[in-house]
Coordinates of C-alpha atoms in Angstrom, one line a residue:
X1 CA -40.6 102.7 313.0
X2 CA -39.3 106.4 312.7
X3 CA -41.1 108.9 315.0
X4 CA -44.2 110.3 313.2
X5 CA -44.2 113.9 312.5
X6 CA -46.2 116.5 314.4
X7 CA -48.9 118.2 312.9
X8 CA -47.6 121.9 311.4
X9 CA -50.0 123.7 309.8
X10 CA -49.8 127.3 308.0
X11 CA -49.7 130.6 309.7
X12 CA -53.7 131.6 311.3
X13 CA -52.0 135.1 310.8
X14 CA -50.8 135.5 307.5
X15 CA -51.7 138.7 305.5
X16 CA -55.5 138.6 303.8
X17 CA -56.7 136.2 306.7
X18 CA -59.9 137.8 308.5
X19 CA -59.7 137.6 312.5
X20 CA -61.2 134.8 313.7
X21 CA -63.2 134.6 317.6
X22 CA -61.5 132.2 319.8
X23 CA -63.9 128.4 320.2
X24 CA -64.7 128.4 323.4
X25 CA -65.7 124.8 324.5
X26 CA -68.8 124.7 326.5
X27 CA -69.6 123.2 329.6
X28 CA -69.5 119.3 330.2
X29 CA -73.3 117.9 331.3
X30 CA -73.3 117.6 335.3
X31 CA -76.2 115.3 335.2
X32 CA -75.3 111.6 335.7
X33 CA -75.7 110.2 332.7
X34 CA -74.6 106.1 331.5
X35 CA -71.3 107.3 329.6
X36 CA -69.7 104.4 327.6
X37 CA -66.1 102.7 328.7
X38 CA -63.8 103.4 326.0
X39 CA -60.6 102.1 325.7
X40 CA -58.1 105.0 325.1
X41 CA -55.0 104.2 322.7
X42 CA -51.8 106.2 322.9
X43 CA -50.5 106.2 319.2
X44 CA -47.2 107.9 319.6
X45 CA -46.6 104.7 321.8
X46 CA -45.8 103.6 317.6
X47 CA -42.8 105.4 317.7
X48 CA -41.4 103.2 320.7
X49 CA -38.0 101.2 320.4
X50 CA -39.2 98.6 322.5
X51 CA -40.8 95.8 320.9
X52 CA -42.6 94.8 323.8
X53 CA -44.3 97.6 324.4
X54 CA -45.7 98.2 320.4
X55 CA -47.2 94.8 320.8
X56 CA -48.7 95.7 323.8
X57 CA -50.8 98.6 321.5
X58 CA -51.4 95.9 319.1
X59 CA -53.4 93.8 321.5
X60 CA -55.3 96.6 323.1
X61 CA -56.3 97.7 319.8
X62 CA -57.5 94.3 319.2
X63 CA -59.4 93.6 322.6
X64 CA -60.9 97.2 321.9
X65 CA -62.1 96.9 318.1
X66 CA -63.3 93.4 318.6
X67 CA -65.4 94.0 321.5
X68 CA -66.4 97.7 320.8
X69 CA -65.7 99.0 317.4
X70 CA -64.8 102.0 319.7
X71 CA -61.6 103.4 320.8
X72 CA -59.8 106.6 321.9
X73 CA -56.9 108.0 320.3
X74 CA -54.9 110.2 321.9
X75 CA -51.2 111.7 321.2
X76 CA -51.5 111.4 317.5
X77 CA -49.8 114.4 316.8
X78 CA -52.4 117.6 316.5
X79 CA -52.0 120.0 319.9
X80 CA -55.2 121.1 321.8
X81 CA -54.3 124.3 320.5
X82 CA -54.2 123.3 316.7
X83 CA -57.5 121.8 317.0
X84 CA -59.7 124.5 319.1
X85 CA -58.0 126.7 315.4
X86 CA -60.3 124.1 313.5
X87 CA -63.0 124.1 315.7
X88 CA -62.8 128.3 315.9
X89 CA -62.8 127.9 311.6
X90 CA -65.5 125.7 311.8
X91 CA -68.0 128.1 314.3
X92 CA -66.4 130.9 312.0
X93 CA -68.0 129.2 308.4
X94 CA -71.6 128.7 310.3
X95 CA -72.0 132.6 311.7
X96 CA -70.8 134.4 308.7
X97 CA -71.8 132.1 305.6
X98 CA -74.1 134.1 303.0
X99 CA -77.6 133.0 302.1
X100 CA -76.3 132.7 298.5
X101 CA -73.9 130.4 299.2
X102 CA -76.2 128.4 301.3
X103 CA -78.4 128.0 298.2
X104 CA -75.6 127.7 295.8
X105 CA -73.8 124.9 297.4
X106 CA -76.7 123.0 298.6
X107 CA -76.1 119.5 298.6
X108 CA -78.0 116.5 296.7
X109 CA -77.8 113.3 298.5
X110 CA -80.1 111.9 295.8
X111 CA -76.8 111.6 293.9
X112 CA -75.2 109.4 296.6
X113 CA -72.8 112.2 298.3
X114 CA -73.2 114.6 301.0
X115 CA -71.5 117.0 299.1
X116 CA -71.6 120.7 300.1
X117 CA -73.7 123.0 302.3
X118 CA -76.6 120.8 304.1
X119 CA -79.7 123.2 305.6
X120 CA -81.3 122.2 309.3
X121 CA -84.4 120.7 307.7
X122 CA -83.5 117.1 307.1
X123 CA -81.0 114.9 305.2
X124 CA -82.8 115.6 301.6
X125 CA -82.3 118.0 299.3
X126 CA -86.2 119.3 299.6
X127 CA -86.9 120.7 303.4
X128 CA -88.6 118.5 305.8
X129 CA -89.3 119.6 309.3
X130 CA -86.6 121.5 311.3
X131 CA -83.3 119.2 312.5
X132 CA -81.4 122.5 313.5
X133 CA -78.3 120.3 311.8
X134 CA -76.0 122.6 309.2
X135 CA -73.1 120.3 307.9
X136 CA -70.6 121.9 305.1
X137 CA -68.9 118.4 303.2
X138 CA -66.0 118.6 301.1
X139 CA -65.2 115.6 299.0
X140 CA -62.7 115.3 296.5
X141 CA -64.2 117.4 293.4
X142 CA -65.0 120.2 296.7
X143 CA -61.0 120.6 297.1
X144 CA -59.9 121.1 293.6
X145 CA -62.2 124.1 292.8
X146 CA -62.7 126.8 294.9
X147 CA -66.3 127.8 293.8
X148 CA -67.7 125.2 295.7
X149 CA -66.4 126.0 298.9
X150 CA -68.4 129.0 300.9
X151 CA -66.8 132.2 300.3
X152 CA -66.1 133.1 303.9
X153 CA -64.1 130.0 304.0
X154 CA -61.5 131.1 301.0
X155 CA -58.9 132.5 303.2
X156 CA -58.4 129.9 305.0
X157 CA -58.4 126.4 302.7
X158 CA -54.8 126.3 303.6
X159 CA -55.0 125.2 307.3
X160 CA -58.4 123.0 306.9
X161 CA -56.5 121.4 303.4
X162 CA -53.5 120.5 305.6
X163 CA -55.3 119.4 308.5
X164 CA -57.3 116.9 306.6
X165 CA -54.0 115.4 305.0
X166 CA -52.8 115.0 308.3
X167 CA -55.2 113.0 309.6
X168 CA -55.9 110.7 306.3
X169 CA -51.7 110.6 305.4
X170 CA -50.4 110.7 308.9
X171 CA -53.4 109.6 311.8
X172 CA -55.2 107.4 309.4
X173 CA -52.1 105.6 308.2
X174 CA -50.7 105.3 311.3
X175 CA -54.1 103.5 312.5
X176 CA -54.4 102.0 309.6
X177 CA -50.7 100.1 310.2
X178 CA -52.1 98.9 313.9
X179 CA -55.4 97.7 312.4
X180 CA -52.7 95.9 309.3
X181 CA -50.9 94.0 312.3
X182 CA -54.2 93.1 314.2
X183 CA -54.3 90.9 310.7
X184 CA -51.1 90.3 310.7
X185 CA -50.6 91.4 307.7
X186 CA -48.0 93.8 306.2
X187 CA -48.3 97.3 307.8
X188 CA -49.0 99.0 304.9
X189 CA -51.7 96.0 303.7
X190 CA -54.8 98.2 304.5
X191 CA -53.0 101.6 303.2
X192 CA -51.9 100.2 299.9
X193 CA -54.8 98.2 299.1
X194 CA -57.8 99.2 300.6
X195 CA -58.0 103.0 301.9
X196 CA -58.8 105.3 299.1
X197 CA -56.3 107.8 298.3
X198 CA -55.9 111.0 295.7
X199 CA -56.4 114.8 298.1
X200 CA -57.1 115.4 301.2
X201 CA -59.7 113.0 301.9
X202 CA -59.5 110.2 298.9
X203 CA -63.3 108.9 298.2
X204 CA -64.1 109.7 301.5
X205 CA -65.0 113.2 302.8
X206 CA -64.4 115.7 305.6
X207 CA -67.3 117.9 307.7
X208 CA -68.2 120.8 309.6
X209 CA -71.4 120.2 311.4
X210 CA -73.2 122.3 314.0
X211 CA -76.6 120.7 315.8
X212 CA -78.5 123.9 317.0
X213 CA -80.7 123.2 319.9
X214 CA -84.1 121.3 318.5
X215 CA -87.4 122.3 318.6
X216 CA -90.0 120.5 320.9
X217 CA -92.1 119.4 317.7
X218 CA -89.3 118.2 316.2
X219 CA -88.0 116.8 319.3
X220 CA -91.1 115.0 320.1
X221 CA -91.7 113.4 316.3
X222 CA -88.4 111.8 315.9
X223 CA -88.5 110.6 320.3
X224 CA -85.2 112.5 320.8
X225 CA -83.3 111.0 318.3
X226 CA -80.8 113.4 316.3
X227 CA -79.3 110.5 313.6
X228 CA -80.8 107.0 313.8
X229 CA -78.8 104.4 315.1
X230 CA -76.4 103.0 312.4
X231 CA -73.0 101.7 311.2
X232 CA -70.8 103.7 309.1
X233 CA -70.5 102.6 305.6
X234 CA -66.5 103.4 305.4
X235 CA -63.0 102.1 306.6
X236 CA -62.7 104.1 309.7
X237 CA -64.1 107.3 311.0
X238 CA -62.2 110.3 313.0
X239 CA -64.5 112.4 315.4
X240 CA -63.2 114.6 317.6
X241 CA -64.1 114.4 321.2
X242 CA -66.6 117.4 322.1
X243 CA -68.1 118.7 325.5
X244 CA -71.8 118.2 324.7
X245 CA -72.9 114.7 324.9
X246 CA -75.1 113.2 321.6
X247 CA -73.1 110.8 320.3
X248 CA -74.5 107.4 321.6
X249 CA -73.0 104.1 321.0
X250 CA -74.8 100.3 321.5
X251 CA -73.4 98.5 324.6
X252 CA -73.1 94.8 324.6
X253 CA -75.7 94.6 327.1
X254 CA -78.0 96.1 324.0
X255 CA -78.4 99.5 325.7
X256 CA -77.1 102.9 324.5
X257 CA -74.6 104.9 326.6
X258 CA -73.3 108.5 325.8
X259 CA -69.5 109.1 324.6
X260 CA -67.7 110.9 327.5
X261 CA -65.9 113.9 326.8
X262 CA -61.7 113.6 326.7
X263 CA -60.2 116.9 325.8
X264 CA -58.4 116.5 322.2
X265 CA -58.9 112.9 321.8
X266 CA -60.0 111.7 319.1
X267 CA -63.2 109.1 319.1
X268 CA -62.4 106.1 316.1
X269 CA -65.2 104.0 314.8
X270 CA -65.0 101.0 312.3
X271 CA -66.7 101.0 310.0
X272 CA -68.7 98.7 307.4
X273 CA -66.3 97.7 305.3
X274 CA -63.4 97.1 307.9
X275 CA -65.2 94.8 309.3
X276 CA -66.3 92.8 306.1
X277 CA -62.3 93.1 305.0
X278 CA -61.5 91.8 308.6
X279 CA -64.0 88.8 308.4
X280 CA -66.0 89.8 311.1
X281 CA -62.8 90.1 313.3
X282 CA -63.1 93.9 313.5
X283 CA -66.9 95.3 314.6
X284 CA -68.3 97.9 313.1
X285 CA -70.1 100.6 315.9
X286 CA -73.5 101.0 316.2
X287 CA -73.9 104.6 317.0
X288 CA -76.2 107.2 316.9
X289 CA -77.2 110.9 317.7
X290 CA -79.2 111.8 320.3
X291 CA -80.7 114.6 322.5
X292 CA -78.0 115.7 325.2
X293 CA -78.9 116.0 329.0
X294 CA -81.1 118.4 330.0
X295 CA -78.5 120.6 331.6
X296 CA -77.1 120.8 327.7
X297 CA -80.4 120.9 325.8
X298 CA -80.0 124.7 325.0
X299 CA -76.3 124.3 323.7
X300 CA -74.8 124.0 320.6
X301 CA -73.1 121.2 319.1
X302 CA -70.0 122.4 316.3
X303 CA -68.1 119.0 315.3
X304 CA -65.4 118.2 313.2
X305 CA -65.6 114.5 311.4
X306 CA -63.4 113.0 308.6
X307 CA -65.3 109.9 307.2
X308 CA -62.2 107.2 305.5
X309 CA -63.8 105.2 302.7
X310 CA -61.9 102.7 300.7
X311 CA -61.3 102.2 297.1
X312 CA -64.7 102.8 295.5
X313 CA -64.9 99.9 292.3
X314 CA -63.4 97.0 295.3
X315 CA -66.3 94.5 295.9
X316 CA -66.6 94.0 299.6
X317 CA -64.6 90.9 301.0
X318 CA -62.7 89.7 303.7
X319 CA -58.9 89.7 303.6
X320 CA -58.2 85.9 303.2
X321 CA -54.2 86.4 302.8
X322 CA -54.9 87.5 306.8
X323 CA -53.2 84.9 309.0
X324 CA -55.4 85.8 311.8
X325 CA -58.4 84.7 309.1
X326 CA -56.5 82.3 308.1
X327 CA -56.1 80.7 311.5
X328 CA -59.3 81.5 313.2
X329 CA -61.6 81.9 310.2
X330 CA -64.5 84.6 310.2
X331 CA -66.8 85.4 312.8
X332 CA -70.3 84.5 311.3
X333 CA -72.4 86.4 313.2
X334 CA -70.9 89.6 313.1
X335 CA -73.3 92.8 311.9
X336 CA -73.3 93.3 308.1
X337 CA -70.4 90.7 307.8
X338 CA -72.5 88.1 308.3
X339 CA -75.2 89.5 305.8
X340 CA -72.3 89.8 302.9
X341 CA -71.1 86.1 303.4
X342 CA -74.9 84.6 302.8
X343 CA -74.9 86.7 299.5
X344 CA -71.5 85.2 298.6
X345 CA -72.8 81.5 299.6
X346 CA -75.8 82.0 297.2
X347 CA -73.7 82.8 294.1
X348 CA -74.9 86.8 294.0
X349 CA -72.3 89.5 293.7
X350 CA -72.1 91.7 296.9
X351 CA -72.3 95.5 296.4
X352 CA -69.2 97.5 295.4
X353 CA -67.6 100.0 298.0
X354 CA -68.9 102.7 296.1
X355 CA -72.7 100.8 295.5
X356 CA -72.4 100.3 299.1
X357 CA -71.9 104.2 300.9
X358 CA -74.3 105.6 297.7
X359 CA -77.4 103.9 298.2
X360 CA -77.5 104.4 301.7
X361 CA -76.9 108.2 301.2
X362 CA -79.4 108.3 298.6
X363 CA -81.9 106.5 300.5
X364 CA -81.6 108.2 304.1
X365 CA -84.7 108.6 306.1
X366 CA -85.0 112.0 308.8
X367 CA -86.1 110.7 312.5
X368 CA -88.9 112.7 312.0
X369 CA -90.0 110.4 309.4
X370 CA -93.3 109.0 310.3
X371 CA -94.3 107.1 307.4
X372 CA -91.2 105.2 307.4
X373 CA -90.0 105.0 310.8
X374 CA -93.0 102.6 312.3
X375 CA -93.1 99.2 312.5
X376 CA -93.9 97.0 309.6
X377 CA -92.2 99.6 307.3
X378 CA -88.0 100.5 308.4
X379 CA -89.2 99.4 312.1
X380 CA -89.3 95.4 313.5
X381 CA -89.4 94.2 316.9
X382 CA -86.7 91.8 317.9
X383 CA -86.5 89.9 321.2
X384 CA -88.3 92.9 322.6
X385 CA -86.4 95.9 321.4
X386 CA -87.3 98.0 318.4
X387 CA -85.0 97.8 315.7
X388 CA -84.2 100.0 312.3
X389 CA -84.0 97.2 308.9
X390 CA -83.2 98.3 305.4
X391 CA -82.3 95.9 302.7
X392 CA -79.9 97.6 299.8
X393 CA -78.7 95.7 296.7
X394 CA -80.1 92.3 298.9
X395 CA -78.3 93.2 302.0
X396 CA -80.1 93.5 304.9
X397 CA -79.4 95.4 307.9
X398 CA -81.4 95.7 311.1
X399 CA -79.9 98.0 313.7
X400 CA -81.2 99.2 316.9
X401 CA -83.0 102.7 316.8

């Protein structure tokens, strides 16, 4: 296929635009620490004439999402450069925006979206103790009016608009086409028919999110944890790789293991509703958030994340024009998939995309929750290890903590 295009985003210099402090990236952790195995994929290897060596990505790809739900990416077009000017934008928004615009654009995830400005005092609307999380999310209606966008961030929509459309038209795509061939399917199958489209981000949504070091109360209610263990509700996610390690993910030996830290890569997870549209084939990652090591535990976290959902009014179903399907069938037992195909064997209809990633915004829990996070409420114990079930729209889902 023709060589993708590099990333070229507008001038940081053009007339009007305040100076902005360099990001500096802090220190990796020098404790020793179980950090995860990831398989790393080179994407521009896309661009290669060789056959041979395409194919070669396909089957990584497909040994890594199978067994993981966790991959690298790395060469997919943005410089280390380009990106530490996103990061820099991103530690720029949290130091200089105003307290009205903090209570102006507060966000509401009663209505299903994490929309705008979210305060360090839980995931709901009303405060609850101190997470020392701050998140700004823009989702489509945040990019087509400039009022709800902080106004320290105004000179500068430019270069965070056209980084998001690269990495939903150009990184996601190309991704997108690798996960299409895994099916064997069409390359543009999961573009065309399942990924949301319409601005930067489609249905789906982009963030700025900084975790200030937390405090010991808080620290000791919610046992460490940051963001419970879970699946994301969406096609795929982007995070890019940072220096302080909190991002955990589930092992197949059932234990958690930090995300090492790879200069400019970017870290992909699948998430619910590839792997339902896969039939099980693709596995969605069970990650979470959690303290960092010690020698990090008075750093800051800033992080960058663009969360891909698909089309909002598809129902939730596996790709059965898949060959790979076709041929092999669905895995069963795989996480929500498995969950989606009993509903479909009893007659019910499963939840729409949309139903899906809105409930569980709506209905989030904080991990310093103690009335629901116990057992015999959002808490069971299976084979020994404490796990985190929901039910939504007769789906359940049990997840480790």
């Amino acid at each position: 296929m023709a060589p993708a295009a590099k990333f070229n985003p507008p001038a940081a210099d053009l007339p009007g635009k305040p100076f902005v402090p360099e990001w500096i990236p802090p220190p990796i952790t020098q404790q020793k620490e179980n950090f995860a195995e990831l398989t790393s994929i080179d994407l521009s290897l896309m661009d290669s004439d060789d056959p041979a060596v395409v194919e070669n990505l396909v089957q990584q790809v497909k040994r890594a999402i199978r067994e993981d739900g966790f991959l690298f990416l790395e060469n997919y077009g943005i410089s280390l450069e380009q990106l530490h000017r996103q990061f820099a934008l991103a530690q720029y928004l949290y130091h200089n925006i105003s307290e009205e615009d903090r209570e102006r654009l507060l966000f509401n995830p009663e209505t299903g979206v994490w929309s705008g400005y979210k305060h360090p005092y839980g995931f709901k609307r009303h405060r609850g103790p101190p997470d020392g999380i701050e998140q700004f999310n823009w989702y489509k209606p945040d990019w087509q009016d400039m009022n709800r966008i902080p106004s320290c961030l105004h000179p500068f929509m430019d270069e965070i608009e056209e980084f998001c459309n690269y990495l939903t038209k150009s990184v996601n795509r190309r991704l997108l086409t690798l996960f299409s061939r895994v099916l064997e399917l069409p390359d543009d199958y999961l573009w065309d028919n399942v990924q949301s489209h319409e601005g930067p981000t489609g249905e789906g949504y982009f963030r700025h999110a900084l975790f200030r070091p937390v405090q010991k109360q808080t620290e000791e209610a919610s046992k460490g944890l940051r963001m419970h263990g879970h699946t994301d509700f969406g096609l795929t996610t982007l995070l890019f790789s940072v220096p302080i390690s909190c991002l955990q993910i589930w092992g197949r030996d059932e234990q958690w293991y930090y995300v090492p830290y790879k200069p400019g890569a970017l870290v992909i997870n699948i998430g619910d509703t590839l792997e339902i549209v896969s039939g099980g084939h693709f596995k969605a990652t069970r990650h979470r958030v959690f303290k960092p090591p010690v020698d990090q535990l008075e750093q800051e976290r800033l992080s960058l994340v663009l969360f891909n959902s698909s089309i909002g009014d598809l129902r939730m179903t596996p790709a059965q024009e898949s060959p790979l399907i076709q041929r092999e069938g669905c895995v069963e037992d795989q996480g929500v998939y498995s969950e989606f195909k009993k509903r479909t064997l009893q007659g019910e209809l499963v939840p729409t995309n949309r139903q899906w990633r809105e409930i569980q915004i709506a209905t989030a829990t904080d991990p310093t929750d103690t009335i629901h996070n116990r057992v015999g409420v959002h808490q069971v114990i299976i084979d020994g290890k404490l796990m985190h079930q929901r039910e939504y729209m007769g789906v359940k889902v049990v997840l480790p903590v």
